[in-house]
Amino acid sequence: MSDLLTRRTRLLGPNVPTFYDTPVHIVKGEGVWLWDADGRKYLDCYNNVPHVGHCHPKVVDAIARQATTLNTHTRYLHEGILDYAERLTAKFSHDLSQMIMVCTGSEANDIALRIAQAVTGKTGFIATDNTYHGNTTAVSQLSTRRPPIGGYPDHIRLVPAPDTVRPVGGTHDGQADAFAENVAHAIRELEVAGHGFAGLMLCPTFANEGFPALSPGFLDPTVKVIRQAGGLILCDEVQPGFGRIGTHWWGHEWLGFAPDVVTLGKPMANGHPCAALITRPDLMKTFRDAFGYFNTFGGNPVSCAAALATLDVVEEEDLITKARNVGEYALERLHSISHPLKAEARGLGLFFGLEFVNDDGTPATDFTARVVEAMRENDVLLNRIGRHMNTLKMRPPMPFSKDNADLAMDILDHVLATTPYD
Ligand code: PMP
């Protein structure tokens, strides 16, 4: 273990992120289970990338078969990308019918920004003040984890992220309007500054913000403001997409709005690096006219085979219904937990967790960190999220069962009963 950490620093440099005080050295995965180098078995309550389960045989087989036949870039004709585009775009409404395939969510979001620029002729963007949309230079300007070198760029405005425990505007009922008012204010600022308003990028479940408990319709007032201002809605579905939320394929369907651009990533090909952007033909044409876009690896035959097999498994194993049922069950168990620092249990489908707040109302960040470590000591992998990192985040592979949920919740009960909180 310490050998690996030393090599990592020597070869990859300092500050390469790892999870846990003692990082886990995983060597094998299957379904919802992971094994470390010592043969210890962990229940995976965290990973959304192996969407249909670690090393699902159908996806592995599709990758292997295509890799032994052909892999090349997308300037040759190939059915794979077209078959996949047909299947994927059929899952969208609102004339979202054309696709660009890339390798990472960051790239997809980068293109989304460019589409908004090309369509509006403007350069100003809005995002929430506690988010992550990726790591290209342009997209990382929408993220706020570290102050950018040279200061915050003037063409980006960040509005307060919705929050369940501390709602924007002070009340739950007023939060949707308060959020929209902040967006309207940011648009006015961008216009006065001469950038104009190109678009708002957001995750429809505000997953990285701490997945606040919102209701369908939350975004309606904001959508009105954006439409009036002529900007685009860039919907980052990297987290909620592909049925994780249990009721719908996409977060925007659940929230109830029509995005102009949707971006997809992480779960799309069950671990094979694959991401995409979906938009309307009119917007795609404007983008294609404005930028000569090509991506060497995006949409290669192996990626398409992996993505298609992943889509097949979601349907064949009815994983969305399962996510709904198991998610509801897990959430019931979270609701039934009583703990002095518990502020809220919340979740949608297979994305759920608990927020902890200290007696004096401050976020219980240290306690939450201790719970994450103790869960790992008890062979359950999960993590934490939110502005103050005081919310447990559970987001397991989609085949997660009620038995798995029971095991995770039994261990959580034990950890909460044995972890000191003052
Ligand atoms: N958008 C969201 C909401 C994400 O959570 C992430 C990654 N965590 C990204 C975009 C970036 O995806 P990638 O790491 O594939 O570039």
Coordinates of C-alpha atoms and ligand atoms in Angstrom, one line a residue:
M1 CA 0.0 0.0 0.0
S2 CA 2.6 2.6 1.1
D3 CA 4.7 1.5 -1.9
L4 CA 1.9 2.3 -4.2
L5 CA 1.4 5.7 -2.6
T6 CA 5.0 6.5 -2.9
R7 CA 5.2 5.4 -6.5
R8 CA 2.1 7.3 -7.3
T9 CA 3.5 10.6 -5.9
R10 CA 6.9 9.9 -7.6
L11 CA 5.3 9.2 -11.0
L12 CA 2.0 11.2 -11.0
G13 CA 3.1 14.1 -8.8
P14 CA 1.6 15.4 -5.5
N15 CA -2.1 15.9 -4.6
V16 CA -3.5 13.3 -6.9
P17 CA -6.8 12.6 -5.2
T18 CA -7.5 9.4 -3.4
F19 CA -10.5 8.4 -1.2
Y20 CA -10.1 7.6 2.5
D21 CA -7.4 8.1 5.1
T22 CA -6.0 4.7 4.1
P23 CA -6.7 4.5 0.3
V24 CA -8.3 1.3 -1.0
H25 CA -6.3 -0.8 -3.5
I26 CA -9.1 -2.4 -5.6
V27 CA -8.1 -5.3 -7.8
K28 CA -11.4 -6.8 -8.9
G29 CA -15.1 -6.0 -9.3
E30 CA -18.3 -7.9 -9.9
G31 CA -21.8 -6.5 -9.8
V32 CA -22.0 -4.3 -6.7
W33 CA -18.9 -5.9 -5.1
L34 CA -15.3 -4.9 -5.0
W35 CA -12.2 -6.7 -3.7
D36 CA -9.0 -5.2 -2.5
A37 CA -5.5 -6.7 -3.0
D38 CA -5.8 -8.5 0.4
G39 CA -9.0 -10.3 -0.7
R40 CA -11.2 -8.1 1.4
K41 CA -14.7 -7.6 -0.1
Y42 CA -16.5 -4.3 -0.1
L43 CA -20.1 -3.4 -0.9
D44 CA -19.9 -0.6 -3.4
C45 CA -22.4 2.1 -2.5
Y46 CA -20.6 4.8 -4.4
N47 CA -19.8 4.1 -8.0
N48 CA -22.1 5.2 -10.8
V49 CA -19.6 4.6 -13.6
P50 CA -20.1 0.8 -13.5
H51 CA -23.8 1.6 -14.1
V52 CA -25.0 -1.9 -14.8
G53 CA -22.6 -3.5 -12.4
H54 CA -18.9 -3.9 -12.3
C55 CA -17.6 -6.0 -15.2
H56 CA -21.0 -6.8 -16.5
P57 CA -20.4 -9.8 -18.8
K58 CA -22.6 -8.4 -21.6
V59 CA -20.6 -5.2 -21.8
V60 CA -17.3 -6.9 -21.4
D61 CA -18.2 -9.3 -24.2
A62 CA -19.3 -6.4 -26.5
I63 CA -16.0 -4.6 -25.9
A64 CA -13.9 -7.7 -26.5
R65 CA -15.8 -8.7 -29.7
Q66 CA -15.5 -5.2 -31.2
A67 CA -11.9 -4.8 -30.0
T68 CA -10.9 -8.0 -31.8
T69 CA -12.6 -6.8 -35.0
L70 CA -11.9 -3.2 -35.5
N71 CA -11.3 0.0 -33.7
T72 CA -10.7 3.3 -35.4
H73 CA -11.7 6.9 -35.4
T74 CA -15.0 8.4 -36.7
R75 CA -13.9 9.7 -40.1
Y76 CA -14.6 6.3 -41.6
L77 CA -18.2 5.1 -42.0
H78 CA -19.3 2.7 -39.4
E79 CA -22.8 1.5 -38.2
G80 CA -21.9 1.4 -34.5
I81 CA -22.2 5.1 -33.9
L82 CA -25.4 5.4 -35.9
D83 CA -27.0 2.4 -34.2
Y84 CA -26.2 3.9 -30.9
A85 CA -27.3 7.4 -31.9
E86 CA -30.7 6.0 -33.0
R87 CA -31.2 4.0 -29.8
L88 CA -30.1 6.9 -27.5
T89 CA -31.9 9.8 -29.1
A90 CA -35.1 7.8 -29.2
K91 CA -35.0 8.2 -25.4
F92 CA -35.3 12.0 -25.6
S93 CA -38.2 14.4 -26.4
H94 CA -38.1 18.0 -27.3
D95 CA -36.5 17.3 -30.7
L96 CA -33.3 16.4 -29.0
S97 CA -32.4 14.1 -31.8
Q98 CA -28.7 14.6 -32.8
M99 CA -25.6 13.4 -31.0
I100 CA -21.9 14.2 -30.7
M101 CA -19.9 11.4 -29.0
V102 CA -16.8 12.3 -26.9
C103 CA -14.7 10.6 -24.2
T104 CA -15.5 12.6 -21.1
G105 CA -18.3 14.6 -19.5
S106 CA -15.9 17.6 -19.5
E107 CA -15.6 17.5 -23.2
A108 CA -19.3 17.2 -23.7
N109 CA -19.9 20.3 -21.4
D110 CA -17.1 22.2 -23.3
I111 CA -19.0 21.6 -26.5
A112 CA -22.3 22.6 -24.9
L113 CA -20.7 26.0 -24.0
R114 CA -19.5 26.4 -27.6
I115 CA -23.0 25.6 -29.0
A116 CA -24.5 28.3 -26.8
Q117 CA -21.9 30.8 -27.9
A118 CA -22.5 29.9 -31.6
V119 CA -26.2 30.1 -31.3
T120 CA -26.5 33.3 -29.3
G121 CA -23.3 35.1 -30.4
K122 CA -22.9 35.8 -26.7
T123 CA -20.2 34.7 -24.2
G124 CA -21.7 35.0 -20.7
F125 CA -22.6 31.8 -18.7
I126 CA -24.3 31.1 -15.4
A127 CA -23.8 28.1 -13.1
T128 CA -24.4 27.5 -9.5
D129 CA -21.9 28.5 -6.9
N130 CA -21.2 25.0 -5.7
T131 CA -20.9 22.7 -8.6
Y132 CA -18.6 20.7 -10.8
H133 CA -19.0 20.4 -14.6
G134 CA -15.6 19.1 -15.6
N135 CA -11.9 20.0 -16.1
T136 CA -11.3 21.7 -19.4
T137 CA -10.2 25.3 -19.1
A138 CA -13.6 26.7 -20.2
V139 CA -15.7 24.3 -18.1
S140 CA -13.5 24.5 -15.0
Q141 CA -14.4 28.2 -14.9
L142 CA -17.9 27.1 -13.9
S143 CA -16.6 25.2 -10.9
T144 CA -15.6 26.8 -7.7
R145 CA -13.6 24.3 -5.7
R146 CA -10.4 26.4 -6.0
P147 CA -10.1 30.1 -6.9
P148 CA -8.8 30.3 -10.5
I149 CA -5.4 31.7 -11.3
G150 CA -5.9 35.3 -12.4
G151 CA -9.2 35.6 -10.5
Y152 CA -12.8 34.7 -11.4
P153 CA -13.5 35.3 -15.1
D154 CA -15.9 38.2 -15.7
H155 CA -18.1 36.3 -18.3
I156 CA -19.1 33.7 -15.6
R157 CA -21.7 34.4 -12.9
L158 CA -22.5 31.9 -10.2
V159 CA -25.8 31.9 -8.5
P160 CA -26.5 30.3 -5.1
A161 CA -27.2 26.6 -5.4
P162 CA -30.5 25.3 -4.1
D163 CA -30.3 23.8 -0.7
T164 CA -32.8 21.9 1.4
V165 CA -31.5 22.7 4.9
R166 CA -30.7 26.3 4.1
P167 CA -33.0 27.3 1.2
V168 CA -32.1 30.1 -1.2
G169 CA -34.2 33.1 -0.3
G170 CA -34.8 31.7 3.2
T171 CA -37.9 29.5 2.7
H172 CA -38.6 26.2 0.9
D173 CA -41.7 27.6 -0.8
G174 CA -39.9 30.7 -2.1
Q175 CA -36.7 28.9 -3.2
A176 CA -37.7 28.3 -6.9
D177 CA -38.5 32.0 -7.3
A178 CA -35.5 33.2 -5.4
F179 CA -33.3 31.0 -7.6
A180 CA -34.8 32.4 -10.7
E181 CA -34.4 36.0 -9.4
N182 CA -30.7 35.4 -8.9
V183 CA -30.4 34.0 -12.4
A184 CA -32.3 37.1 -13.8
H185 CA -29.9 39.3 -11.8
A186 CA -26.9 37.5 -13.2
I187 CA -28.2 37.9 -16.7
R188 CA -28.6 41.6 -16.2
E189 CA -25.0 41.8 -14.9
L190 CA -23.6 39.9 -17.9
E191 CA -25.5 42.2 -20.3
V192 CA -24.2 45.3 -18.6
A193 CA -20.7 43.9 -18.6
G194 CA -20.9 43.5 -22.4
H195 CA -20.7 39.7 -22.4
G196 CA -24.4 39.0 -23.0
F197 CA -26.1 35.9 -21.9
A198 CA -25.3 32.6 -23.8
G199 CA -26.6 30.0 -21.4
L200 CA -27.2 28.4 -18.0
M201 CA -25.5 25.1 -17.3
L202 CA -26.9 23.0 -14.5
C203 CA -27.4 19.5 -13.3
P204 CA -31.2 18.9 -13.0
T205 CA -30.8 17.1 -9.7
F206 CA -28.0 19.4 -8.4
A207 CA -26.1 16.3 -7.6
N208 CA -22.7 17.8 -6.9
E209 CA -24.4 20.6 -4.9
G210 CA -25.6 18.0 -2.4
F211 CA -28.8 16.7 -4.2
P212 CA -31.3 19.0 -2.4
A213 CA -34.8 17.6 -2.1
L214 CA -36.6 19.6 -4.8
S215 CA -39.9 19.0 -6.5
P216 CA -40.8 18.8 -10.2
G217 CA -41.5 22.3 -11.5
F218 CA -38.7 23.8 -9.4
L219 CA -37.0 25.2 -12.5
D220 CA -40.1 26.6 -14.2
P221 CA -39.6 30.3 -13.1
T222 CA -35.9 30.0 -14.1
V223 CA -36.8 28.6 -17.5
K224 CA -39.1 31.5 -18.1
V225 CA -36.3 34.0 -17.3
I226 CA -33.9 32.2 -19.6
R227 CA -36.3 32.0 -22.5
Q228 CA -37.1 35.7 -22.1
A229 CA -33.4 36.5 -22.2
G230 CA -32.7 34.3 -25.3
G231 CA -30.1 32.1 -23.6
L232 CA -29.8 28.3 -23.8
I233 CA -30.4 25.7 -21.1
L234 CA -27.4 23.4 -21.0
C235 CA -28.5 20.3 -18.9
D236 CA -25.6 18.3 -17.5
E237 CA -27.1 14.8 -17.0
V238 CA -23.7 13.2 -16.2
Q239 CA -25.0 12.3 -12.7
P240 CA -28.7 11.7 -13.0
G241 CA -28.8 10.3 -16.5
F242 CA -29.5 6.7 -17.7
G243 CA -32.2 6.0 -15.1
R244 CA -30.3 6.6 -11.9
I245 CA -33.2 8.6 -10.5
G246 CA -35.5 5.6 -10.9
T247 CA -38.5 7.3 -12.4
H248 CA -37.2 8.6 -15.7
W249 CA -34.2 8.1 -18.0
W250 CA -33.2 11.8 -17.5
G251 CA -33.3 14.3 -14.7
H252 CA -34.9 17.0 -16.8
E253 CA -37.9 14.8 -17.5
W254 CA -38.4 14.4 -13.8
L255 CA -38.0 18.1 -13.1
G256 CA -40.2 18.9 -16.1
F257 CA -38.4 21.2 -18.5
A258 CA -37.1 21.2 -22.0
P259 CA -33.3 21.6 -22.3
D260 CA -31.6 22.9 -25.5
V261 CA -28.6 20.7 -24.9
V262 CA -28.1 17.6 -22.8
T263 CA -24.7 16.2 -21.8
L264 CA -24.0 12.6 -20.7
G265 CA -21.0 10.8 -19.3
K266 CA -19.9 8.6 -16.5
P267 CA -22.4 5.7 -16.6
M268 CA -22.8 5.7 -20.4
A269 CA -20.6 2.7 -21.2
N270 CA -20.2 1.1 -17.8
G271 CA -16.6 2.3 -17.3
H272 CA -15.3 2.5 -20.8
P273 CA -14.5 6.3 -21.3
C274 CA -17.5 7.5 -23.3
A275 CA -19.6 10.6 -23.1
A276 CA -22.0 12.5 -25.4
L277 CA -24.0 15.6 -26.2
I278 CA -27.5 15.6 -27.5
T279 CA -29.2 18.6 -29.1
R280 CA -31.7 19.8 -31.6
P281 CA -30.8 19.7 -35.3
D282 CA -31.1 23.5 -35.6
L283 CA -28.6 24.1 -32.8
M284 CA -26.3 21.3 -34.1
K285 CA -26.2 22.9 -37.5
T286 CA -25.2 26.3 -36.1
F287 CA -22.4 24.6 -34.1
R288 CA -21.2 22.6 -37.0
D289 CA -21.1 25.7 -39.2
A290 CA -19.2 27.7 -36.5
F291 CA -16.7 25.0 -35.4
G292 CA -14.9 22.3 -37.3
Y293 CA -15.3 19.8 -34.5
F294 CA -13.6 16.4 -34.6
N295 CA -12.7 14.0 -31.8
T296 CA -10.2 11.2 -32.4
F297 CA -11.5 8.7 -29.9
G298 CA -15.1 9.9 -29.4
G299 CA -17.6 7.5 -31.0
N300 CA -15.0 4.9 -32.0
P301 CA -16.5 1.4 -32.6
V302 CA -15.5 -0.1 -29.3
S303 CA -17.0 2.8 -27.3
C304 CA -20.2 2.5 -29.3
A305 CA -20.4 -1.3 -28.7
A306 CA -19.8 -0.7 -24.9
A307 CA -22.4 2.1 -24.8
L308 CA -25.0 0.0 -26.8
A309 CA -24.5 -3.0 -24.6
T310 CA -24.9 -0.8 -21.5
L311 CA -28.2 0.5 -22.8
D312 CA -29.3 -3.0 -23.6
V313 CA -28.6 -4.2 -20.1
V314 CA -30.5 -1.2 -18.5
E315 CA -33.6 -2.3 -20.5
E316 CA -33.2 -6.1 -20.3
E317 CA -32.7 -6.1 -16.6
D318 CA -35.4 -3.4 -16.0
L319 CA -32.8 -1.5 -13.9
I320 CA -34.7 1.8 -13.8
T321 CA -37.7 0.2 -12.1
K322 CA -35.4 -1.6 -9.8
A323 CA -33.6 1.7 -9.0
R324 CA -36.9 3.2 -8.1
N325 CA -38.0 0.4 -5.8
V326 CA -34.7 -0.2 -4.1
G327 CA -34.1 3.6 -3.8
E328 CA -37.5 4.1 -2.1
Y329 CA -36.7 1.3 0.2
A330 CA -33.3 2.6 1.1
L331 CA -34.7 6.1 1.7
E332 CA -37.3 4.7 4.0
R333 CA -34.6 3.1 6.0
L334 CA -32.6 6.4 6.0
H335 CA -35.8 8.2 7.2
S336 CA -36.1 5.7 10.1
I337 CA -32.6 6.4 11.4
S338 CA -32.5 8.6 14.5
H339 CA -29.4 10.4 15.4
P340 CA -28.8 13.7 17.2
L341 CA -27.0 15.2 14.2
K342 CA -29.3 14.0 11.5
A343 CA -30.7 17.0 9.6
E344 CA -32.3 15.3 6.6
A345 CA -32.5 12.0 4.7
R346 CA -33.1 12.6 1.0
G347 CA -32.6 11.0 -2.4
L348 CA -34.0 10.1 -5.8
G349 CA -33.7 6.6 -7.0
L350 CA -30.3 5.1 -6.4
F351 CA -28.8 8.5 -5.3
F352 CA -29.5 9.0 -1.6
G353 CA -27.9 10.1 1.7
L354 CA -28.1 11.8 5.0
E355 CA -27.1 15.4 6.0
F356 CA -25.6 16.0 9.4
V357 CA -25.8 19.3 11.3
N358 CA -24.3 20.1 14.7
D359 CA -26.4 21.2 17.7
D360 CA -25.4 24.8 17.0
G361 CA -26.6 24.6 13.4
T362 CA -23.2 24.4 11.8
P363 CA -22.5 21.7 9.3
A364 CA -21.2 18.5 10.9
T365 CA -18.4 18.1 8.4
D366 CA -15.9 16.3 10.6
F367 CA -18.5 13.9 11.9
T368 CA -19.6 13.1 8.4
A369 CA -16.0 12.4 7.4
R370 CA -15.6 10.1 10.4
V371 CA -18.7 8.2 9.3
V372 CA -17.3 7.7 5.8
E373 CA -14.1 6.3 7.2
A374 CA -15.9 4.0 9.6
M375 CA -18.1 2.7 6.8
R376 CA -15.0 1.9 4.9
E377 CA -13.6 0.1 7.9
N378 CA -16.8 -1.9 7.9
D379 CA -16.4 -2.8 4.2
V380 CA -18.9 -0.3 2.7
L381 CA -17.7 2.2 0.2
L382 CA -19.5 5.5 0.1
N383 CA -18.6 9.2 0.4
R384 CA -19.8 12.7 1.2
I385 CA -20.9 15.8 -0.8
G386 CA -22.5 19.2 -0.5
R387 CA -21.2 22.7 0.1
H388 CA -19.8 21.7 3.5
M389 CA -19.2 18.1 2.7
N390 CA -21.6 17.1 5.5
T391 CA -23.9 14.9 3.5
L392 CA -23.4 11.2 3.0
K393 CA -23.6 10.3 -0.6
M394 CA -24.7 6.8 -1.7
R395 CA -24.9 6.2 -5.4
P396 CA -24.3 2.5 -6.1
P397 CA -24.3 0.5 -9.3
M398 CA -27.9 0.1 -10.6
P399 CA -28.2 -3.7 -9.8
F400 CA -28.1 -2.7 -6.1
S401 CA -30.7 -4.9 -4.4
K402 CA -32.9 -4.5 -1.2
D403 CA -30.6 -7.0 0.5
N404 CA -27.6 -4.8 -0.4
A405 CA -29.5 -1.8 0.9
D406 CA -30.3 -3.7 4.2
L407 CA -26.7 -4.6 4.6
A408 CA -25.5 -1.0 4.0
M409 CA -28.2 0.4 6.3
D410 CA -27.5 -2.1 9.1
I411 CA -23.8 -1.2 9.0
L412 CA -24.7 2.5 8.9
D413 CA -26.9 2.0 12.0
H414 CA -23.9 0.4 13.7
V415 CA -21.4 3.1 12.6
L416 CA -23.7 5.9 13.7
A417 CA -24.2 4.3 17.1
T418 CA -20.4 4.0 17.6
T419 CA -19.0 7.1 16.0
P420 CA -18.4 9.9 18.5
Y421 CA -20.1 13.2 17.6
D422 CA -19.0 15.7 20.2
Ligands
PMP1 N1 -20.5 17.0 -14.9 C1 -20.8 16.4 -13.7 C2 -22.1 16.8 -13.1 C3 -19.9 15.6 -13.1 O1 -20.1 15.1 -11.9 C4 -18.6 15.3 -13.7 C5 -17.6 14.4 -13.1 N2 -17.7 14.1 -11.8 C6 -18.4 15.9 -15.0 C7 -19.3 16.7 -15.6 C8 -17.1 15.7 -15.7 O2 -17.0 14.4 -16.2 P1 -15.6 13.8 -16.6 O3 -14.9 13.5 -15.4 O4 -16.0 12.5 -17.4 O5 -14.9 14.8 -17.5

